[in-house]
Short mmCIF file of C-alpha atoms in Angstrom, two decimals:
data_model
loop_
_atom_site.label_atom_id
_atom_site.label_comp_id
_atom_site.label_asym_id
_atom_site.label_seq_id
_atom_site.Cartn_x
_atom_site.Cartn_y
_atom_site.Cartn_z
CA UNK A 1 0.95 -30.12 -24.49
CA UNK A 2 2.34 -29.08 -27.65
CA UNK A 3 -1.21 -30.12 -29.51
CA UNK A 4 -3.31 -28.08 -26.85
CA UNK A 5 -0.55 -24.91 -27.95
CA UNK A 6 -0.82 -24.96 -31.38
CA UNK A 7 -4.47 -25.27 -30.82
CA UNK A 8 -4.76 -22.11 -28.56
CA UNK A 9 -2.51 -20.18 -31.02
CA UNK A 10 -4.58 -21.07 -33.65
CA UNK A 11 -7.80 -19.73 -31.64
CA UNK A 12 -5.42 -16.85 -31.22
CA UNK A 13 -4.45 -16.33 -34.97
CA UNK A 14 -8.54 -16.29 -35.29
CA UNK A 15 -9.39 -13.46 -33.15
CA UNK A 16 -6.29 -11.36 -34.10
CA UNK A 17 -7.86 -7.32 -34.36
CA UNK A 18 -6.15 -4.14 -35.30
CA UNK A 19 -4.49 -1.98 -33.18
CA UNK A 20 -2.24 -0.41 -30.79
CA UNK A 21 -1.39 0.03 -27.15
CA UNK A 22 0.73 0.20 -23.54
CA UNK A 23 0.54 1.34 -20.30
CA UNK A 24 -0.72 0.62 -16.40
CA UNK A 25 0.75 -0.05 -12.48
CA UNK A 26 1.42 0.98 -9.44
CA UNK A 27 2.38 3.84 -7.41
CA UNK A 28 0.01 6.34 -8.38
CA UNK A 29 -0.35 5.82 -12.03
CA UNK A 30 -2.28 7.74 -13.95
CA UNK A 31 -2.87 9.56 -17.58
CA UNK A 32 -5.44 10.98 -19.58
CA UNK A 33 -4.36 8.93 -21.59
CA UNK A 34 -4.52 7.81 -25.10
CA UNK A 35 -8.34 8.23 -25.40
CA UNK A 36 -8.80 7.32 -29.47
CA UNK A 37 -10.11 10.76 -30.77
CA UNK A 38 -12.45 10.50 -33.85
CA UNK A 39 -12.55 13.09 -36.54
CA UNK A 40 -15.32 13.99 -38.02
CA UNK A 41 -15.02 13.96 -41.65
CA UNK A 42 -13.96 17.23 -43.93
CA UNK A 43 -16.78 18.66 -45.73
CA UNK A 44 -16.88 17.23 -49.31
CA UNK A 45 -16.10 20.95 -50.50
CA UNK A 46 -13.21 21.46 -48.58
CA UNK A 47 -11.33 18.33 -49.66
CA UNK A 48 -8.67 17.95 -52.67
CA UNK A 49 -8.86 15.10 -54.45
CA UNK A 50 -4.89 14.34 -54.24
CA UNK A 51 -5.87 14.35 -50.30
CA UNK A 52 -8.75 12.28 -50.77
CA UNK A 53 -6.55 9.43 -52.40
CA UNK A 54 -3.86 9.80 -49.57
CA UNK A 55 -6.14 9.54 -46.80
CA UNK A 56 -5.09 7.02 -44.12
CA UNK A 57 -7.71 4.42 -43.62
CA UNK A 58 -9.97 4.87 -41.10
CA UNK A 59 -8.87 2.96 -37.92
CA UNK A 60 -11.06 -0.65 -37.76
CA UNK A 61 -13.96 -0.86 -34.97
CA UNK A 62 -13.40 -3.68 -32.21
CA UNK A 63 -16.52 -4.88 -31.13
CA UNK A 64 -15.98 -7.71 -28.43
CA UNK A 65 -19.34 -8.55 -28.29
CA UNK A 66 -20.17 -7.82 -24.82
CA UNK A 67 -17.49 -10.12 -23.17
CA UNK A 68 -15.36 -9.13 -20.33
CA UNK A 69 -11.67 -8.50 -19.79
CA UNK A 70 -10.17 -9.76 -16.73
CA UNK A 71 -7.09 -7.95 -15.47
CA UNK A 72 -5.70 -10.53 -12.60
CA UNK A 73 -3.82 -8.92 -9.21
CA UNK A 74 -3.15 -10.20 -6.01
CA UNK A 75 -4.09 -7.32 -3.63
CA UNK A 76 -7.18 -5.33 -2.79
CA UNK A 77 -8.61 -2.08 -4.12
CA UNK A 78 -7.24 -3.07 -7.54
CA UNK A 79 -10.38 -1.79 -9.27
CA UNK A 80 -11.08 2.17 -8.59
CA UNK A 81 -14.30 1.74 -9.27
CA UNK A 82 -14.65 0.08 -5.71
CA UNK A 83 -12.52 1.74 -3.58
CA UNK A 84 -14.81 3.55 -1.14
CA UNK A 85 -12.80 6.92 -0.55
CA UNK A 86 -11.85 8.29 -3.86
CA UNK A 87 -9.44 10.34 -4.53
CA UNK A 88 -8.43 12.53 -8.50
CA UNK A 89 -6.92 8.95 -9.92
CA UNK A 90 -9.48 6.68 -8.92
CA UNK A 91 -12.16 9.11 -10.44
CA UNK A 92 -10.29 9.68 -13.75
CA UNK A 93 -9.19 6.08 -14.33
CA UNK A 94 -13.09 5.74 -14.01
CA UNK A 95 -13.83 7.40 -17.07
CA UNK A 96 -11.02 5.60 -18.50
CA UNK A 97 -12.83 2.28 -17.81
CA UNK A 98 -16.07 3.32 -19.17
CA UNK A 99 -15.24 4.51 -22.44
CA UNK A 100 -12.96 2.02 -23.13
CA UNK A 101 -16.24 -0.48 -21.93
CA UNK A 102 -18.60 1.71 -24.38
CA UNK A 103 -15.50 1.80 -26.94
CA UNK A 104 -14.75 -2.08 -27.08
CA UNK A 105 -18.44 -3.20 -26.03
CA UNK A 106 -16.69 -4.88 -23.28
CA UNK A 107 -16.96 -5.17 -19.63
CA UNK A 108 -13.82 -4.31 -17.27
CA UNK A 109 -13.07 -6.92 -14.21
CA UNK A 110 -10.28 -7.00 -11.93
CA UNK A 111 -9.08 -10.36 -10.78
CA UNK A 112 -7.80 -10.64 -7.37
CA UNK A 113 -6.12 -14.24 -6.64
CA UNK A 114 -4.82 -13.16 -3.18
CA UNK A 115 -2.22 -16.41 -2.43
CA UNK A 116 0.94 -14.49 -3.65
CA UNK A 117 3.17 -18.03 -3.12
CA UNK A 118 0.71 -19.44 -5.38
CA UNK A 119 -0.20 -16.82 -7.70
CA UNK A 120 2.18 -18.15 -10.65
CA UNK A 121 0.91 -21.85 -10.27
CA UNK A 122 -2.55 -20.31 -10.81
CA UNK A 123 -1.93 -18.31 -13.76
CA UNK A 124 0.44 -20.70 -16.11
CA UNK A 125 -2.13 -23.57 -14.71
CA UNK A 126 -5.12 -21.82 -16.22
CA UNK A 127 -3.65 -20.61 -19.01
CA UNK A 128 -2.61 -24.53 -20.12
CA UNK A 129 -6.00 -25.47 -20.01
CA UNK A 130 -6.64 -23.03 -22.51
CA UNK A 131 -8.37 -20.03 -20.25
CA UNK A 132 -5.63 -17.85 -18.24
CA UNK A 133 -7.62 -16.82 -15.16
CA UNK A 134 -7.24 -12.98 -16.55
CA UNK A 135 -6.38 -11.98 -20.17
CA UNK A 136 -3.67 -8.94 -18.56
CA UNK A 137 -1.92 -10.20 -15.16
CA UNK A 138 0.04 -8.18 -12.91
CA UNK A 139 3.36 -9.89 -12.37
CA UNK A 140 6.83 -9.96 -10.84
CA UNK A 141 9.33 -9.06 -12.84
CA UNK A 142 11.18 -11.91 -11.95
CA UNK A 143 8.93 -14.38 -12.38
CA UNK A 144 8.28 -13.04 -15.95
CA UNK A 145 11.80 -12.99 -16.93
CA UNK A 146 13.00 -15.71 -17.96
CA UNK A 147 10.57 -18.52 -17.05
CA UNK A 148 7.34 -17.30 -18.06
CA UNK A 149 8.88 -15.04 -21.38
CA UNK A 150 10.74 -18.42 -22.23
CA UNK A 151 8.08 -20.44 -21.66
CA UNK A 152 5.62 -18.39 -23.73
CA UNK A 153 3.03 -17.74 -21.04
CA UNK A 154 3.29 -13.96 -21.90
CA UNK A 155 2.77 -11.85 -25.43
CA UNK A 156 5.04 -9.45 -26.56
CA UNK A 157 3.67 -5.89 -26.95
CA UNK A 158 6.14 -4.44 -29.25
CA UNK A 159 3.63 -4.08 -32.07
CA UNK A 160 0.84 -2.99 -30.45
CA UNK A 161 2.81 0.38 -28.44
CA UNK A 162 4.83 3.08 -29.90
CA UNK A 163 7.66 2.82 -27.71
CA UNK A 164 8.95 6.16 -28.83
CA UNK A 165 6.27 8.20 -27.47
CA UNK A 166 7.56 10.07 -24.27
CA UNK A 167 4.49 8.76 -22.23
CA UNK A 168 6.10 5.54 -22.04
CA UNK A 169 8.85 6.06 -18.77
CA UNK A 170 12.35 4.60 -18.94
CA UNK A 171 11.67 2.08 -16.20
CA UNK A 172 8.64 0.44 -18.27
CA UNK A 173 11.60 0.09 -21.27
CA UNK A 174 13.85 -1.06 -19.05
CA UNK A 175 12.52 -3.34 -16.78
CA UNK A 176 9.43 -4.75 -18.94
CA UNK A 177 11.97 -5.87 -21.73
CA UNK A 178 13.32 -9.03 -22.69
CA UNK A 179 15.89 -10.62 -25.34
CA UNK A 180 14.93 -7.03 -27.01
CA UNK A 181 11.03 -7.19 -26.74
CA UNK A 182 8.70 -5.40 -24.76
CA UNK A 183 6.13 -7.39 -22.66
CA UNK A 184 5.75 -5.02 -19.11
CA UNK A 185 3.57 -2.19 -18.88
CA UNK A 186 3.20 0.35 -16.52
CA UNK A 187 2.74 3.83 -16.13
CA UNK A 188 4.48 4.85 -13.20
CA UNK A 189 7.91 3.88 -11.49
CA UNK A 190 8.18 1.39 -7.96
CA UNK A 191 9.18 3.38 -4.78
CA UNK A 192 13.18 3.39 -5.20
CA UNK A 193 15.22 2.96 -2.34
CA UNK A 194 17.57 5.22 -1.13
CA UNK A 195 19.11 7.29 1.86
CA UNK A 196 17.60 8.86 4.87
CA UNK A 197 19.41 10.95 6.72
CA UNK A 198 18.63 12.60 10.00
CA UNK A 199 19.47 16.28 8.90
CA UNK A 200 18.90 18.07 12.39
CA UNK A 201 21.85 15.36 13.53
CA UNK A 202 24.07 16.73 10.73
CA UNK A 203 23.84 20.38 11.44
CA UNK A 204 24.74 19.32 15.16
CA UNK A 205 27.77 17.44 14.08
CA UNK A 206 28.79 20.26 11.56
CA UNK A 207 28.66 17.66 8.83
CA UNK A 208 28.36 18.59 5.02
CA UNK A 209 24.58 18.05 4.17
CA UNK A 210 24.56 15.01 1.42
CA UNK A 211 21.87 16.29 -0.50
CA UNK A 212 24.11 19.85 -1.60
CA UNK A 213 27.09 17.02 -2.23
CA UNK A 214 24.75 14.79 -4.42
CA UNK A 215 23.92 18.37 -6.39
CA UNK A 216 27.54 19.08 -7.09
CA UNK A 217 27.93 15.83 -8.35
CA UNK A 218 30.22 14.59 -5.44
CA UNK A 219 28.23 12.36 -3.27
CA UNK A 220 31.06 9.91 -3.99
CA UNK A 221 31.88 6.26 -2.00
CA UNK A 222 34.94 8.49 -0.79
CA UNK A 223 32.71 11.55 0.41
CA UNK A 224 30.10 8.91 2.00
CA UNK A 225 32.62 7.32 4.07
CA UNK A 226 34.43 10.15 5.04
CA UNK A 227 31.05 11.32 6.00
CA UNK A 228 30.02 8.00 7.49
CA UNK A 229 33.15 7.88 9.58
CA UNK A 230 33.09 11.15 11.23
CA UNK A 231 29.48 10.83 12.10
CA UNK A 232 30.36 8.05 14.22
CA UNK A 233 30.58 9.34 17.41
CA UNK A 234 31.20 8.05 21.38
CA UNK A 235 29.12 10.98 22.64
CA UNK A 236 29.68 10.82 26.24
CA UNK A 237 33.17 9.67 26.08
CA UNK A 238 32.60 5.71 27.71
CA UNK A 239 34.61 4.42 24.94
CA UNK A 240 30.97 3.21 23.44
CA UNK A 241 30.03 4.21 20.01
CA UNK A 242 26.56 6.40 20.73
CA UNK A 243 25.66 7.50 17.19
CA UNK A 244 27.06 5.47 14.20
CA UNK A 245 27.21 6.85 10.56
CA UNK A 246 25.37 4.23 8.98
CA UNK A 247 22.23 2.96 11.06
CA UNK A 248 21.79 0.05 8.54
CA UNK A 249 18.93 -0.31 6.15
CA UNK A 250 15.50 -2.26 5.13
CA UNK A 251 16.48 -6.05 4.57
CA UNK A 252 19.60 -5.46 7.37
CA UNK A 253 22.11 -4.85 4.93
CA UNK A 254 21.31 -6.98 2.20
CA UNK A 255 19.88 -4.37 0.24
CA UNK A 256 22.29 -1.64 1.29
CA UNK A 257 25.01 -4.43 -0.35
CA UNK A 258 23.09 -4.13 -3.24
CA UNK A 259 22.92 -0.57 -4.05
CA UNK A 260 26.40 -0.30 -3.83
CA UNK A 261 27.12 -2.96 -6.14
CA UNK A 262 24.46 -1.83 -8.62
CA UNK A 263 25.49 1.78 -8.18
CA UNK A 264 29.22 1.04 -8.97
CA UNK A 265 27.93 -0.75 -12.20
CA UNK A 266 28.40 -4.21 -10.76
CA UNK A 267 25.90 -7.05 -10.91
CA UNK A 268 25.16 -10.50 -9.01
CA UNK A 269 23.92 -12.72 -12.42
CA UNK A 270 24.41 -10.77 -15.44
CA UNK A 271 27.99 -10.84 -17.72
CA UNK A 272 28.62 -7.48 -19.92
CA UNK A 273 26.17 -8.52 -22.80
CA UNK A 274 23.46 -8.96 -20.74
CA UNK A 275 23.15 -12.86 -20.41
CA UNK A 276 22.52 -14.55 -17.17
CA UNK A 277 25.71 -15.93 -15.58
CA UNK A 278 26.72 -15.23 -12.43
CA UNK A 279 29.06 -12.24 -11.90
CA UNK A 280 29.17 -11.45 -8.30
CA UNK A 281 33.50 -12.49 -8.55
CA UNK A 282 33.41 -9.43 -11.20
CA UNK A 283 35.85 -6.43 -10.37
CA UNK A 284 33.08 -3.64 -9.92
CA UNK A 285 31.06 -6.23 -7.64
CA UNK A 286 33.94 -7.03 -5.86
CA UNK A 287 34.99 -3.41 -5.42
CA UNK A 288 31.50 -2.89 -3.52
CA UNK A 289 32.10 -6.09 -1.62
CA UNK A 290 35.21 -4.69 -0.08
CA UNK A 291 33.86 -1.47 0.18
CA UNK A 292 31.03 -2.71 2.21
CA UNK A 293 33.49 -5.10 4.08
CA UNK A 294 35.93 -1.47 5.16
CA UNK A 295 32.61 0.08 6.57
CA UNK A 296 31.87 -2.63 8.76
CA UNK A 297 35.23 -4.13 9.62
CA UNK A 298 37.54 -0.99 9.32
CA UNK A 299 35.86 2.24 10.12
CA UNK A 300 33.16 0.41 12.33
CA UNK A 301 30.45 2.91 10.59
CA UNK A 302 27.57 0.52 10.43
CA UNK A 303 26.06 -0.26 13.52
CA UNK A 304 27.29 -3.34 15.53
CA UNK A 305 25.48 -5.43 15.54
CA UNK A 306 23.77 -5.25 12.88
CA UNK A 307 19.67 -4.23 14.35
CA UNK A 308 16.91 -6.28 12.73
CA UNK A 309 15.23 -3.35 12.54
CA UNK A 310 17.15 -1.01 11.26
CA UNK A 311 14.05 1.85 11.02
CA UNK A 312 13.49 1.84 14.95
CA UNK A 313 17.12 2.39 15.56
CA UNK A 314 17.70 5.62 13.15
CA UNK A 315 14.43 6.80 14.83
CA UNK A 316 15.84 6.64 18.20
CA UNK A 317 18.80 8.95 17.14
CA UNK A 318 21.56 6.16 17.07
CA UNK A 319 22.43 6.45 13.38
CA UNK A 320 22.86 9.51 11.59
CA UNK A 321 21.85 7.46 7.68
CA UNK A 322 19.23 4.60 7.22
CA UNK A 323 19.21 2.95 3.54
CA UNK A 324 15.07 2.52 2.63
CA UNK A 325 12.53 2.14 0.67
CA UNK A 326 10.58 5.79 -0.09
CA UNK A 327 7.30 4.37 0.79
CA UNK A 328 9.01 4.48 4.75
CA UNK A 329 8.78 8.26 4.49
CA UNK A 330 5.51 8.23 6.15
CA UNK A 331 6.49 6.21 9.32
CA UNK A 332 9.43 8.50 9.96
CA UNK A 333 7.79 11.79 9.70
CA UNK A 334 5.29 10.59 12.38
CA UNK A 335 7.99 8.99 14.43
CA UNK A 336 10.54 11.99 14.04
CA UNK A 337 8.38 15.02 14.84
CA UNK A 338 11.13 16.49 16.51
CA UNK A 339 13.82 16.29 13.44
CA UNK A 340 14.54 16.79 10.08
CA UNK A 341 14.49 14.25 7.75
CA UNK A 342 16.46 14.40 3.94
CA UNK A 343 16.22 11.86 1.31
CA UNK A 344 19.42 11.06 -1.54
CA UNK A 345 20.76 8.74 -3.78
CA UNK A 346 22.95 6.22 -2.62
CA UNK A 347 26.47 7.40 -3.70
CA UNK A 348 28.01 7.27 -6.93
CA UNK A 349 30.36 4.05 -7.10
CA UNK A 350 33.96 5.02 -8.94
CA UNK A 351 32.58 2.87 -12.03
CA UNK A 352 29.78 4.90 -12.06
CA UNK A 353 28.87 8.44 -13.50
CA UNK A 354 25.18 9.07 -12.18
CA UNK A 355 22.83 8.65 -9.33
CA UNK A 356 20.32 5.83 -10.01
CA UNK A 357 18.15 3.89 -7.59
CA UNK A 358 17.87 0.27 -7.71
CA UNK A 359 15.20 -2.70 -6.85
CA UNK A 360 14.18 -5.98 -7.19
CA UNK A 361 10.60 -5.29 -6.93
CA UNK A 362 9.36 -4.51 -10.07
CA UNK A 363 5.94 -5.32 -11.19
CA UNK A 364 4.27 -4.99 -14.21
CA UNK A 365 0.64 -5.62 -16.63
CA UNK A 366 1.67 -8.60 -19.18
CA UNK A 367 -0.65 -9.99 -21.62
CA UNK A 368 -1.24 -13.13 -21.21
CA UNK A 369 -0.37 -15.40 -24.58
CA UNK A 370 -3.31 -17.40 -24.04
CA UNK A 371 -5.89 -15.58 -23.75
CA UNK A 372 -8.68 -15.15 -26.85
CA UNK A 373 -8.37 -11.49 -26.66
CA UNK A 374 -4.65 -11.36 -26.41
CA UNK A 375 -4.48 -8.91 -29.67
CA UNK A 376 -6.75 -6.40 -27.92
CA UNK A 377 -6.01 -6.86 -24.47
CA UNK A 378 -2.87 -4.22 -24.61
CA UNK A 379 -4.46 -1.54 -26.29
CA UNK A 380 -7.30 -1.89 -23.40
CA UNK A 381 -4.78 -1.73 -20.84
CA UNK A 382 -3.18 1.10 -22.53
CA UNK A 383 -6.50 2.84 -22.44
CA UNK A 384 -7.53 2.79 -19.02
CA UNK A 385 -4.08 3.72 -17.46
CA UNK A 386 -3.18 7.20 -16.64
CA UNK A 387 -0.06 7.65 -17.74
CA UNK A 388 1.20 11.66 -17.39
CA UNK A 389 -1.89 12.58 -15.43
CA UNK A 390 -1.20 9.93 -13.06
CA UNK A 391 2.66 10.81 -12.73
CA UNK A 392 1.33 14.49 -12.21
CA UNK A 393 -1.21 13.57 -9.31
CA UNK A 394 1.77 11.50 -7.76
CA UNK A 395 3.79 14.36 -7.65
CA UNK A 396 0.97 16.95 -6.32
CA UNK A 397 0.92 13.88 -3.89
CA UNK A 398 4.80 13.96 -2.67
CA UNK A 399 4.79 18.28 -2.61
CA UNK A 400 2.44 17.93 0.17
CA UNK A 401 4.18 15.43 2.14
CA UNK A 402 8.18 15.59 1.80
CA UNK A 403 9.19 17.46 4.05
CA UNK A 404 11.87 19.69 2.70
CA UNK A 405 12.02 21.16 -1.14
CA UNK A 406 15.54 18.90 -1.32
CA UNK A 407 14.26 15.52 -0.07
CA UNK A 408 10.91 16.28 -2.89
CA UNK A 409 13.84 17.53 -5.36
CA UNK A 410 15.41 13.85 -4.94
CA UNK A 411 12.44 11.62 -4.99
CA UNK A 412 11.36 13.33 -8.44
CA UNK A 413 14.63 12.49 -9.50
CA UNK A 414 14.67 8.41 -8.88
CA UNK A 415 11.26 8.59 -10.61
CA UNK A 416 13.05 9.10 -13.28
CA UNK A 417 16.15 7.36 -13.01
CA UNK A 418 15.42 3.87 -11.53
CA UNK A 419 16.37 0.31 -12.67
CA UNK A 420 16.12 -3.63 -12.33
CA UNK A 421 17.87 -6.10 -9.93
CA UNK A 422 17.20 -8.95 -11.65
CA UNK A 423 18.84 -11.96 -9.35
CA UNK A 424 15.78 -12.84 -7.43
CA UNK A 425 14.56 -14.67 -10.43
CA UNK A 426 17.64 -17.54 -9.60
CA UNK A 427 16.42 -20.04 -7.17
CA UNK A 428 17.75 -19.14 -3.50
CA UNK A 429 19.58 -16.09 -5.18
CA UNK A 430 18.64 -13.62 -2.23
CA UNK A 431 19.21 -16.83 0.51
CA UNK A 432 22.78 -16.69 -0.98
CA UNK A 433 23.38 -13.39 -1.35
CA UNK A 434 23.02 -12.40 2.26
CA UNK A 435 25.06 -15.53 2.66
CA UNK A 436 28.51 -13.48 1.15
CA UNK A 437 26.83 -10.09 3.19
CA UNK A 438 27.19 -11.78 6.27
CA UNK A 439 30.14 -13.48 5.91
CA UNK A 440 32.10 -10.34 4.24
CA UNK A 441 30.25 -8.26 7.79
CA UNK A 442 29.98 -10.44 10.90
CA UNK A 443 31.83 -13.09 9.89
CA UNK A 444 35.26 -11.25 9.09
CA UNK A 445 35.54 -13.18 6.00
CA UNK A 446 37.22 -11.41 2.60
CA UNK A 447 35.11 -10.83 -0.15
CA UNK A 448 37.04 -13.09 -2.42
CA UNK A 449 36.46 -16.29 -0.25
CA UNK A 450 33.00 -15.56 0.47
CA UNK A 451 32.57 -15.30 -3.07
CA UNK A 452 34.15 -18.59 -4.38
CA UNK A 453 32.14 -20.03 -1.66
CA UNK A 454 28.84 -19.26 -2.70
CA UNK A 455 29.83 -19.24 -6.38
CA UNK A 456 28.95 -23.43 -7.05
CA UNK A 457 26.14 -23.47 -5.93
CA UNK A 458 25.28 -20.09 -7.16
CA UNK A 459 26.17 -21.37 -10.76
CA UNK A 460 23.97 -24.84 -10.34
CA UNK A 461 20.92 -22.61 -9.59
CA UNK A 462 21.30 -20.47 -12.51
CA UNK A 463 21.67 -23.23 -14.88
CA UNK A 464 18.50 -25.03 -13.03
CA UNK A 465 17.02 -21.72 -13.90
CA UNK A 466 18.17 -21.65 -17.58
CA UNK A 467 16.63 -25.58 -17.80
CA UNK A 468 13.99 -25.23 -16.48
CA UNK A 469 12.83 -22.03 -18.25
CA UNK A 470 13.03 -23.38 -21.36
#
């Protein structure tokens, strides 16, 4: 294995070309983009000979010879060039695609290998035997970080990207980065998860609305479960809670766990420096733990039991808040005719001193270490995504289907303020974690046993991880 690497990184070294690059994903991306521009040359009359000698050099031509770069997804519609109704995006990420074809003398293909379980097997298989089945592949974020970064299945793309330009978003930086390099690229943000809320259900129960609380800077975890608790409500007086506060959330609660933890500045397997090592039994975890634990246990705010599906029950009016994913917007608006719907942060944990939305499903375009056009493949990628066009069309998008100018106000907000759960990289790490949620919930356990009882084996996996990523 390590002849066939220092073989492929010598056919690397071989076709190494000039250049720079970034960019491309999900959610609407989009951008004019970094089209190359090139100047014509001054007119010999006009030019100084001081500026002649300072010139830059002009930038070197990549010719590719007609071969093809594969970008490699898992899902349909991947390549706008076949997607039969198009819409702005698809038709500028077109032109994109064919300059950077007439640019590179190169042809664009997008790879779909549909088996998601098996999409990882397929890509670090191929690349061993010296052809990756795409030279960019879309990938988890954790199952980039920190087997296939370790493992040097993926390029860095430091070099080839000016990080500092402003058309590079925060998430990209944070998310795509590892051990201080840069190796994701995208040009738009995942849907971020945060709080419905059934607005026409708040005005009825005279309840402050969360969105002008999150404005003033006081959608706090004291203000939510003050607000939780009164909207829980026995209606007709049977002794039976009608409507609670909290209807519960995508994932049952898991995920509702895990914005509190994140959003008090808590983590499941990272220590202050960053490393990997678990740190669920950490105070600011722990503090969310409990928290979590009062709502359920104490103040009896999330509904009991806890619905599998969540969505159908905040529909049907028996929960004033659902935690979700922004992409659910859709569902709810058809579902809901009848009421108003508002969209927030989760709350701001006492550790914490701003709003940010959370997830663990991050994807991004990685280069792929083995391929023979590694050097060029970023700047290609770079090229054809759409970058601040693409975030513009997204929001044009949102204006015409939030429904209120304060649920809109909030979802342009976690665009720009969203960040990375990394834990699902651990093996079993989400099996585990609802594990502690449902012990801490149903299973009237304290937070501080259920954690020392997941923490061994939690520990073993991580190391397994840490081996094995090596």
């Amino acid at each position: 294995m390590k002849v066939l690497s220092m073989l492929l990184v010598v056919m690397i070294f071989v076709f190494t070309i000039a250049g720079c690059a970034g960019g491309g994903t999900k959610e609407g991306s989009s951008n004019e983009s970094n089209k190359a521009t090139q100047q014509e040359p001054a007119k010999e009359a006009e030019k100084e000979p001081e500026k002649e000698q300072a010139a830059a050099p002009e930038e070197k031509k990549t010719d590719l010879g007609g071969d093809t770069i594969k970008i490699g997804v898992w899902y349909d519609d991947a390549d706008p060039r076949l997607v039969k109704e198009k819409g702005p995006a698809e038709e500028e990420q077109i032109k994109l695609i064919e300059e950077v074809e007439k640019k590179y003398n190169c042809k664009i293909e997008f790879v779909k290998f549909g088996d998601y379980g098996k999409y990882v097997e397929n890509f670090t298989t191929t690349s061993l035997s010296g052809t990756p089945f795409a030279d960019i592949v879309l990938l988890e974020l954790f199952w980039a970080f920190p087997t296939l970064a370790n493992k040097d299945f993926i390029q860095p793309v430091d070099d080839k990207l000016d990080l500092n330009d402003p058309k590079y978003i925060s998430w990209m930086k944070k998310g795509g980065s590892f051990k201080g390099k840069q190796y994701g690229m995208t040009d738009s943000s995942p849907s971020p998860y945060g709080i419905f809320y059934n607005k026409t259900l708040v005005k009825k129960l005279g309840l402050e609305d969360p969105y002008e609380l999150q404005q003033k800077g006081e959608w706090t975890w004291d203000k939510f479960r003050d607000f939780a608790k009164k909207a829980t409500k026995d209606t007709n007086g049977d002794g039976k809670t009608d409507i609670y506060g909290i209807a519960g959330a995508y994932g049952k609660i898991n995920s509702f766990t895990e914005q509190l933890i994140y959003s008090n500045k808590g983590t499941v397997d990272k220590d202050a420096e960053g490393n990997i090592k678990f740190s669920l039994n950490s105070e600011n975890s722990m503090e969310a733990l409990q928290f979590v634990s009062d709502l359920y246990n104490k103040d009896k705010s999330i509904m009991q039991p806890i619905p599998d599906d969540a969505n159908k029950e905040f529909v049907a009016g028996k929960g004033v808040m659902y935690g979700g994913f922004s992409w659910e917007l859709g569902g709810l608006l058809d579902n809901m005719k009848n009421q108003e719907i508002g969209y927030v942060f989760f709350p701001k944990g006492p550790k914490s001193d701003k709003y940010v939305s959370y997830t663990p499903f991050g994807n991004m375009f990685m280069v792929a270490k083995y391929s023979k056009h590694a050097d060029v493949a970023a700047k290609i990628m770079d090229e054809i995504s759409l970058h601040d066009v693409g975030r513009n069309l997204s929001q044009q998008s949102w204006e015409s289907s939030y429904p209120n100018k304060e649920s809109l106000d909030t979802r342009k907000q976690m665009s720009e303020s969203i960040d990375y759960i990394s834990y699902y990289a651990i093996p079993d790490g989400g099996k585990m974690f609802e594990g502690v949620v449902k012990d801490i919930t149903t299973g009237k356990i304290s937070p501080s046993t259920a954690v020392d009882k997941v923490k061994p084996q939690f520990e073993a996996n991580i190391n397994k991880l840490l081996q094995d990523s090596k």
